Tab-separated table of N, CA, C and O in Angstrom:
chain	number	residue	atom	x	y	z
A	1	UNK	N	-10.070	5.721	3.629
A	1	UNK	CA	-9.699	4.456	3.036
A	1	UNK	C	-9.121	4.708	1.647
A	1	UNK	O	-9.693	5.473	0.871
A	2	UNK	N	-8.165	4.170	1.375
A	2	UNK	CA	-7.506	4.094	0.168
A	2	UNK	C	-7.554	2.519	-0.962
A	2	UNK	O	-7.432	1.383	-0.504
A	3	UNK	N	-7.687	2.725	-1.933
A	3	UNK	CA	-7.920	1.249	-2.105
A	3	UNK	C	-7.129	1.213	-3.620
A	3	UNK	O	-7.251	1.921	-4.619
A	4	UNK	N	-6.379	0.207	-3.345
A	4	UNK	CA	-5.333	-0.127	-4.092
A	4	UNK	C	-6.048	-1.181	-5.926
A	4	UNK	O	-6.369	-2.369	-5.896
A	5	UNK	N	-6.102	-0.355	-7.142
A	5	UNK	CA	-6.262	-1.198	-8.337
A	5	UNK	C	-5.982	-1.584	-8.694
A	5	UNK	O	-4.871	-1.301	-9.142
A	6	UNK	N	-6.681	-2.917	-9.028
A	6	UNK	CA	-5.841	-4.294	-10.212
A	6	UNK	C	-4.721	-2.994	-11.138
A	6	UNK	O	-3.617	-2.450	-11.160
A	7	UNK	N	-5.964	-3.089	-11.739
A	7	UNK	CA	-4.728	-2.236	-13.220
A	7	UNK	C	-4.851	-1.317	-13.646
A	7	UNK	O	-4.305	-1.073	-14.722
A	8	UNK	N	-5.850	-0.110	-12.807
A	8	UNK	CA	-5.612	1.069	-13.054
A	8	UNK	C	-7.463	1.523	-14.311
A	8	UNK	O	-7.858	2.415	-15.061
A	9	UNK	N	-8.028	-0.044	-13.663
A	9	UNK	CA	-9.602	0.283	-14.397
A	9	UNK	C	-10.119	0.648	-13.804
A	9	UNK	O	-11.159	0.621	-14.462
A	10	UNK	N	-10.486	1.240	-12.572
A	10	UNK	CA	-11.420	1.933	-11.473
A	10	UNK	C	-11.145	3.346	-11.337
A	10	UNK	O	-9.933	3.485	-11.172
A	11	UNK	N	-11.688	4.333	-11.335
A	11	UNK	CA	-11.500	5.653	-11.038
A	11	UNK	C	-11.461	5.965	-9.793
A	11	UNK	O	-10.857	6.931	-9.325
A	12	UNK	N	-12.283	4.941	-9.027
A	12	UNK	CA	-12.377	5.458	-7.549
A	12	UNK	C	-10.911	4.464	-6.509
A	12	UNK	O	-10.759	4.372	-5.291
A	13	UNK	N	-10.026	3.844	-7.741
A	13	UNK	CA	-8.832	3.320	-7.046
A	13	UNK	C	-8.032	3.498	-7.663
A	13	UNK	O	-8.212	4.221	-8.643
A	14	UNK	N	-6.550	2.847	-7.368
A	14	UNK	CA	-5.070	3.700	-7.554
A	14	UNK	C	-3.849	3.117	-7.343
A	14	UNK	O	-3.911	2.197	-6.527
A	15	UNK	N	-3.034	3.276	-7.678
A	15	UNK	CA	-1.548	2.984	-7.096
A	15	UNK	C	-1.484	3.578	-5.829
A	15	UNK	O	-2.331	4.410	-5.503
A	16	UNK	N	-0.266	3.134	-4.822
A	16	UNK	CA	0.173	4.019	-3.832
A	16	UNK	C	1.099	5.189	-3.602
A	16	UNK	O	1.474	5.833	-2.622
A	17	UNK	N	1.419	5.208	-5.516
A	17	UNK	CA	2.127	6.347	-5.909
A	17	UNK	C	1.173	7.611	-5.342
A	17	UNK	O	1.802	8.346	-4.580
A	18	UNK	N	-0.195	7.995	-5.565
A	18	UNK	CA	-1.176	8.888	-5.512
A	18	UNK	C	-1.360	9.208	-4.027
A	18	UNK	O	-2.031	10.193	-3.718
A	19	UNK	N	-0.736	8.339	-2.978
A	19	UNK	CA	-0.689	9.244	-1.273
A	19	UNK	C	0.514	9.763	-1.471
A	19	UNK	O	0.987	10.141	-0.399
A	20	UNK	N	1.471	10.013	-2.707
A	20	UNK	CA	2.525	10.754	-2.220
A	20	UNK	C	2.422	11.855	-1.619
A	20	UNK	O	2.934	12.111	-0.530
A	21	UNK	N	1.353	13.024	-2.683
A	21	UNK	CA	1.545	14.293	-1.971
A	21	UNK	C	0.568	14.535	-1.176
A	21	UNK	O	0.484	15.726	-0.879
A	22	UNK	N	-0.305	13.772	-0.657
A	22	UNK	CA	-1.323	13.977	0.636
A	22	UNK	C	-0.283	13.469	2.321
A	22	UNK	O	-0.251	12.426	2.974
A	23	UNK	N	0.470	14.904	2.484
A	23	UNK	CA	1.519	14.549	3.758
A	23	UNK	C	0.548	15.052	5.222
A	23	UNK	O	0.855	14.733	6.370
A	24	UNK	N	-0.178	15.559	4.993
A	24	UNK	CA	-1.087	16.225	5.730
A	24	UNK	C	-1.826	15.340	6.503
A	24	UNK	O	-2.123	15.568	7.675
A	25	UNK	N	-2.122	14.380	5.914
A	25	UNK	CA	-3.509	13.493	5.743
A	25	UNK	C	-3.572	13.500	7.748
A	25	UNK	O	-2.527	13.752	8.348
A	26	UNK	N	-4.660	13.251	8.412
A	26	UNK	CA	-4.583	13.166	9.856
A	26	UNK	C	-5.489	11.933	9.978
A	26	UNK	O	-6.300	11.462	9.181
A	27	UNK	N	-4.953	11.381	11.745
A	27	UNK	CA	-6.056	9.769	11.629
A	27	UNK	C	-5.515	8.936	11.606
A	27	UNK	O	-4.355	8.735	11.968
A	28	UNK	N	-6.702	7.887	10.910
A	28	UNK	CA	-6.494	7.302	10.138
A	28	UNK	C	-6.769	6.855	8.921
A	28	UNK	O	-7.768	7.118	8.251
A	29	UNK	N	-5.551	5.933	8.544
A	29	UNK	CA	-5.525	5.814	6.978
A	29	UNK	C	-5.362	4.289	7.006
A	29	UNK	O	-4.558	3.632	7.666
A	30	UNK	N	-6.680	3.702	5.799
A	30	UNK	CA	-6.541	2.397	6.010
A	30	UNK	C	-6.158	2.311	4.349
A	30	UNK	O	-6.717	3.092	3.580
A	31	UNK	N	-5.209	1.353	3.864
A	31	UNK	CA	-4.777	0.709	2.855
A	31	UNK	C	-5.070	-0.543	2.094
A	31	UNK	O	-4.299	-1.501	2.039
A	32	UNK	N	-6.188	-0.475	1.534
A	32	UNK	CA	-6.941	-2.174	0.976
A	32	UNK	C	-6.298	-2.366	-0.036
A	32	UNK	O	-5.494	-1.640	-0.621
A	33	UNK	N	-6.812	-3.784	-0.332
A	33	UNK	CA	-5.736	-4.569	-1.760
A	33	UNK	C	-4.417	-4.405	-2.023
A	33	UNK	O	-4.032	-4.101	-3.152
A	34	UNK	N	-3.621	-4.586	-1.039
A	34	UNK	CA	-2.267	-4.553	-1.300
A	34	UNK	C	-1.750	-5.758	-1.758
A	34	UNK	O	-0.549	-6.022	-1.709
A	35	UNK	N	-2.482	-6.396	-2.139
A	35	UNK	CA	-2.031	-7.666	-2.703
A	35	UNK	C	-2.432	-7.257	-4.327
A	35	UNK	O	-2.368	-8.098	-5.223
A	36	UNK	N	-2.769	-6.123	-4.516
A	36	UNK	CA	-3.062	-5.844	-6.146
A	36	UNK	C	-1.216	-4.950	-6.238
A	36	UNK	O	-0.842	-4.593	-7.355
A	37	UNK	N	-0.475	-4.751	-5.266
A	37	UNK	CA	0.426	-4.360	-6.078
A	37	UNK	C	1.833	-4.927	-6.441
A	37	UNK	O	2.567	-5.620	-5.737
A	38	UNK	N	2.062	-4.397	-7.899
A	38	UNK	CA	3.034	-5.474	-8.672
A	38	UNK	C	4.548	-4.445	-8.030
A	38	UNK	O	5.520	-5.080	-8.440
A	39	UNK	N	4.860	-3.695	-7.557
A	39	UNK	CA	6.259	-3.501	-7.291
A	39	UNK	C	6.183	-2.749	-6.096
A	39	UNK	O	6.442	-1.562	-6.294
A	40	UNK	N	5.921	-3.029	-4.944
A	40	UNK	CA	5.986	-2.635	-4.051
A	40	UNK	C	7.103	-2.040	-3.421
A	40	UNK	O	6.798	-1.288	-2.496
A	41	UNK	N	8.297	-2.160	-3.656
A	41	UNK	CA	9.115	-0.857	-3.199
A	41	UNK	C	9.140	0.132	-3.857
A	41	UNK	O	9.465	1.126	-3.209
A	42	UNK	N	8.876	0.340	-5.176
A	42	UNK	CA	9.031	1.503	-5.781
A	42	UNK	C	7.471	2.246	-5.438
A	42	UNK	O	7.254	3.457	-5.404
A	43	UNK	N	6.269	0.901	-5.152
A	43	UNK	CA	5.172	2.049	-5.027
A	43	UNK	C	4.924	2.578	-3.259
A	43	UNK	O	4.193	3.543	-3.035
A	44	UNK	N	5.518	1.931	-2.269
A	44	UNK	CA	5.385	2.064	-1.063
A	44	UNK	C	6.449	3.647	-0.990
A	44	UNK	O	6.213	4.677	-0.359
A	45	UNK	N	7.652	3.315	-1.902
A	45	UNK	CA	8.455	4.564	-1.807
A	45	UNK	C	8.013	5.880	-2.308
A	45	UNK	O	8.329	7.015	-1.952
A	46	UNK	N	7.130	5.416	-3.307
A	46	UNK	CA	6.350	6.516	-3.410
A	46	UNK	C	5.181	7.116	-3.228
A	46	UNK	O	4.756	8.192	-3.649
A	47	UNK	N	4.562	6.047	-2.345
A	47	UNK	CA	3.632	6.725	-1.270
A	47	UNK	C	3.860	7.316	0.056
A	47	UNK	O	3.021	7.598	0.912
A	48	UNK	N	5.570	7.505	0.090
A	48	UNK	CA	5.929	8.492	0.935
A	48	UNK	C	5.026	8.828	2.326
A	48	UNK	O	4.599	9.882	2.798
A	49	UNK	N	4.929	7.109	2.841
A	49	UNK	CA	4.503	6.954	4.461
A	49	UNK	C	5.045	7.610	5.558
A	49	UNK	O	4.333	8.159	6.398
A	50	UNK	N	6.570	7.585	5.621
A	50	UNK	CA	6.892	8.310	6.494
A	50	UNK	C	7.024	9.722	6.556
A	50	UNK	O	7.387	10.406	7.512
A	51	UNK	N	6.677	10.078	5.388
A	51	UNK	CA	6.100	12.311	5.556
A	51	UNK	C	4.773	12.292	6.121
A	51	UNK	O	4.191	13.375	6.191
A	52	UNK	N	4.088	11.065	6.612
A	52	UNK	CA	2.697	11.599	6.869
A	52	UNK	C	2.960	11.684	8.235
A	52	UNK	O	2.713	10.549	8.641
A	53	UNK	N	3.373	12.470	9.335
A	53	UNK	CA	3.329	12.260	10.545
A	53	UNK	C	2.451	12.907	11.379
A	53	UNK	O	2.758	13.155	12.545
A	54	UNK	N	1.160	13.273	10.799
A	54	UNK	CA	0.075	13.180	11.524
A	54	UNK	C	-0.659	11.751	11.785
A	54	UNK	O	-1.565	11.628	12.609
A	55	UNK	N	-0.220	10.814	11.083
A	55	UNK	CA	-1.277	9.573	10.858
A	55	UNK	C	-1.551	9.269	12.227
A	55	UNK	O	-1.259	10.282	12.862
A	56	UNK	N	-1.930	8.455	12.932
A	56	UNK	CA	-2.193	8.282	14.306
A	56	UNK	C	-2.462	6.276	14.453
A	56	UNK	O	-2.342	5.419	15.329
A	57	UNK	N	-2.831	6.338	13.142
A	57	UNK	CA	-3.124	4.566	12.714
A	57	UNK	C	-3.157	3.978	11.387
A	57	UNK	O	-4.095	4.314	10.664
A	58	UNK	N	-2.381	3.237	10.984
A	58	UNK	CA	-2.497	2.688	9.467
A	58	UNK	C	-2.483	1.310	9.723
A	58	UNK	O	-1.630	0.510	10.110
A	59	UNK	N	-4.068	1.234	9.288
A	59	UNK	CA	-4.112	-0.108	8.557
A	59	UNK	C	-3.871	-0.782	7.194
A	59	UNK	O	-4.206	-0.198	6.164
A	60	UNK	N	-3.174	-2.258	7.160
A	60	UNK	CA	-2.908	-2.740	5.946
A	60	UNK	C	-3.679	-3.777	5.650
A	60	UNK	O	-4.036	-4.548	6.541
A	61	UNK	N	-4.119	-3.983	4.103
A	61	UNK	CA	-5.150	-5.144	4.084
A	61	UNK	C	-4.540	-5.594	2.581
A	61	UNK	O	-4.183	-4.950	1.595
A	62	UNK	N	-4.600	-6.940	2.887
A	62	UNK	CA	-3.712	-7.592	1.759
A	62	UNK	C	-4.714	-8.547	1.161
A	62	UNK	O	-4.586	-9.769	1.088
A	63	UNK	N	-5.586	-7.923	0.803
A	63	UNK	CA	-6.971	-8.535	-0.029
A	63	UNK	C	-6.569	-8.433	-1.688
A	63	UNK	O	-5.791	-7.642	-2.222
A	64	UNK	N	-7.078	-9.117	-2.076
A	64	UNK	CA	-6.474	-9.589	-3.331
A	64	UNK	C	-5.581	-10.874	-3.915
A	64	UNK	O	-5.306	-11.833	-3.194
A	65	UNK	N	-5.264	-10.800	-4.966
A	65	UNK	CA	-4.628	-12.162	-5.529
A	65	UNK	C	-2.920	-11.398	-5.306
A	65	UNK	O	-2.295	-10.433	-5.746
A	66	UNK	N	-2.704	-12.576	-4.306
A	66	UNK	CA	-0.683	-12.359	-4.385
A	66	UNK	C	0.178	-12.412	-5.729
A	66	UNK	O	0.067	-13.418	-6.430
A	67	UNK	N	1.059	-11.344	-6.135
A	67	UNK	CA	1.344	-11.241	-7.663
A	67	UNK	C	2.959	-11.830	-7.368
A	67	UNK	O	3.648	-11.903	-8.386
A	68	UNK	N	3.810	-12.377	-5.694
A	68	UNK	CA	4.903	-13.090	-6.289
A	68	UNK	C	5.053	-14.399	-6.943
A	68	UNK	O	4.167	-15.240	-7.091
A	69	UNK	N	6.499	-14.482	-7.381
A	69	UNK	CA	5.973	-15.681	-8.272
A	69	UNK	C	6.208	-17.116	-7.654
A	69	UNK	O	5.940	-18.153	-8.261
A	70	UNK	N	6.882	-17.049	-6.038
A	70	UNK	CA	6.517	-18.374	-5.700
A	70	UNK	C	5.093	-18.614	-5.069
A	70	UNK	O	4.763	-19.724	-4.651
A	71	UNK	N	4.225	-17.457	-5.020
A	71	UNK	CA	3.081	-16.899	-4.564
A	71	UNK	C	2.703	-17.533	-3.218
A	71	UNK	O	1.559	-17.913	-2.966
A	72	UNK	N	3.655	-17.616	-2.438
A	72	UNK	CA	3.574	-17.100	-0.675
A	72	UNK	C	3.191	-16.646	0.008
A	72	UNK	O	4.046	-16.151	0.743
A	73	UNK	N	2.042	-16.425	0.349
A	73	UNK	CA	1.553	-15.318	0.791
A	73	UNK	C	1.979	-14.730	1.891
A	73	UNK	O	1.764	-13.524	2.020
A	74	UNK	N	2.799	-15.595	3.105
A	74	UNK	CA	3.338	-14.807	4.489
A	74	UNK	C	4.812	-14.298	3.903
A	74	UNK	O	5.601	-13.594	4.532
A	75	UNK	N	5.029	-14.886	2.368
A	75	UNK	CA	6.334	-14.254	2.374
A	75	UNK	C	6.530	-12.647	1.682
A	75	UNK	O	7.461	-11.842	1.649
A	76	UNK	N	4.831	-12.676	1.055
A	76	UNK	CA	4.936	-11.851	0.003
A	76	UNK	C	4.605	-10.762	1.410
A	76	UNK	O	5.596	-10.107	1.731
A	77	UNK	N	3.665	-10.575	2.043
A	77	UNK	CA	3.351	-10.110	3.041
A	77	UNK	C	4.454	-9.610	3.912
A	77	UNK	O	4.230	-8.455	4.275
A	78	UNK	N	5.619	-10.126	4.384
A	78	UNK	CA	6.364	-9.713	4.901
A	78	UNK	C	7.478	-8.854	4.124
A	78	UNK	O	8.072	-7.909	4.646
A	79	UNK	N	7.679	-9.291	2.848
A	79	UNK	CA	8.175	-8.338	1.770
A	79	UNK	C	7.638	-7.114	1.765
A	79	UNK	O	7.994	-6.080	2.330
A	80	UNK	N	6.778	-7.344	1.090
A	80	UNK	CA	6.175	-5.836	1.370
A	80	UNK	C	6.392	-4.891	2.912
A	80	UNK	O	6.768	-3.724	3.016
A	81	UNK	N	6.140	-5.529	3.631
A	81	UNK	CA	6.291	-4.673	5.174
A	81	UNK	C	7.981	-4.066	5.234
A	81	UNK	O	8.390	-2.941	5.522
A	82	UNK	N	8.601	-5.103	4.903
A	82	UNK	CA	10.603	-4.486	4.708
A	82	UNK	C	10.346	-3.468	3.640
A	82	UNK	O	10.995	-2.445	3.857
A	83	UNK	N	9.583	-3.412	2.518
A	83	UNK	CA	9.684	-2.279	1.598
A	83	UNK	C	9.366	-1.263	2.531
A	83	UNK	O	10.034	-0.237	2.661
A	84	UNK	N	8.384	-1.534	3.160
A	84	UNK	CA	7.402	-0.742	3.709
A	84	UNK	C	8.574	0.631	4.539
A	84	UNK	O	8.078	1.570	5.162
């Protein structure tokens, strides 16, 4: 499990910049609070999902407060997935 931080106050959470260089990773990999992140193409691009091609299952969990600003949630949600 990976779990995505408000703002970088938790040690035991992170941006999705930090799965860049875990390409290895096997499984699965589940992704919480994606609703904590503020630029999602630049951080999805650099969590460099598609080098992991061992994964076998990724889950996404969009727990958290939505940060767009018409704050949508099926729209922000589907944004993110096109970054994705």
């Amino acid at each position: 499990m990976f779990v995505v931080d408000k703002d970088d106050s938790h040690s035991a959470a992170a941006d999705l910049s930090k799965l860049g260089g875990f390409n290895n990773l096997r499984g699965r990999l589940e992704i919480a609070n994606l609703g904590f992140v503020t630029n999602a193409k630049l951080e999805f691009k650099a969590a460099n999902l598609k080098k992991k091609k061992y994964l076998r299952k990724l889950d996404l969990l969009w727990s958290g407060p939505f940060t767009y600003i018409d704050d949508n949630k099926s729209d922000y949600k589907k944004k993110s997935l096109e970054d994705l």
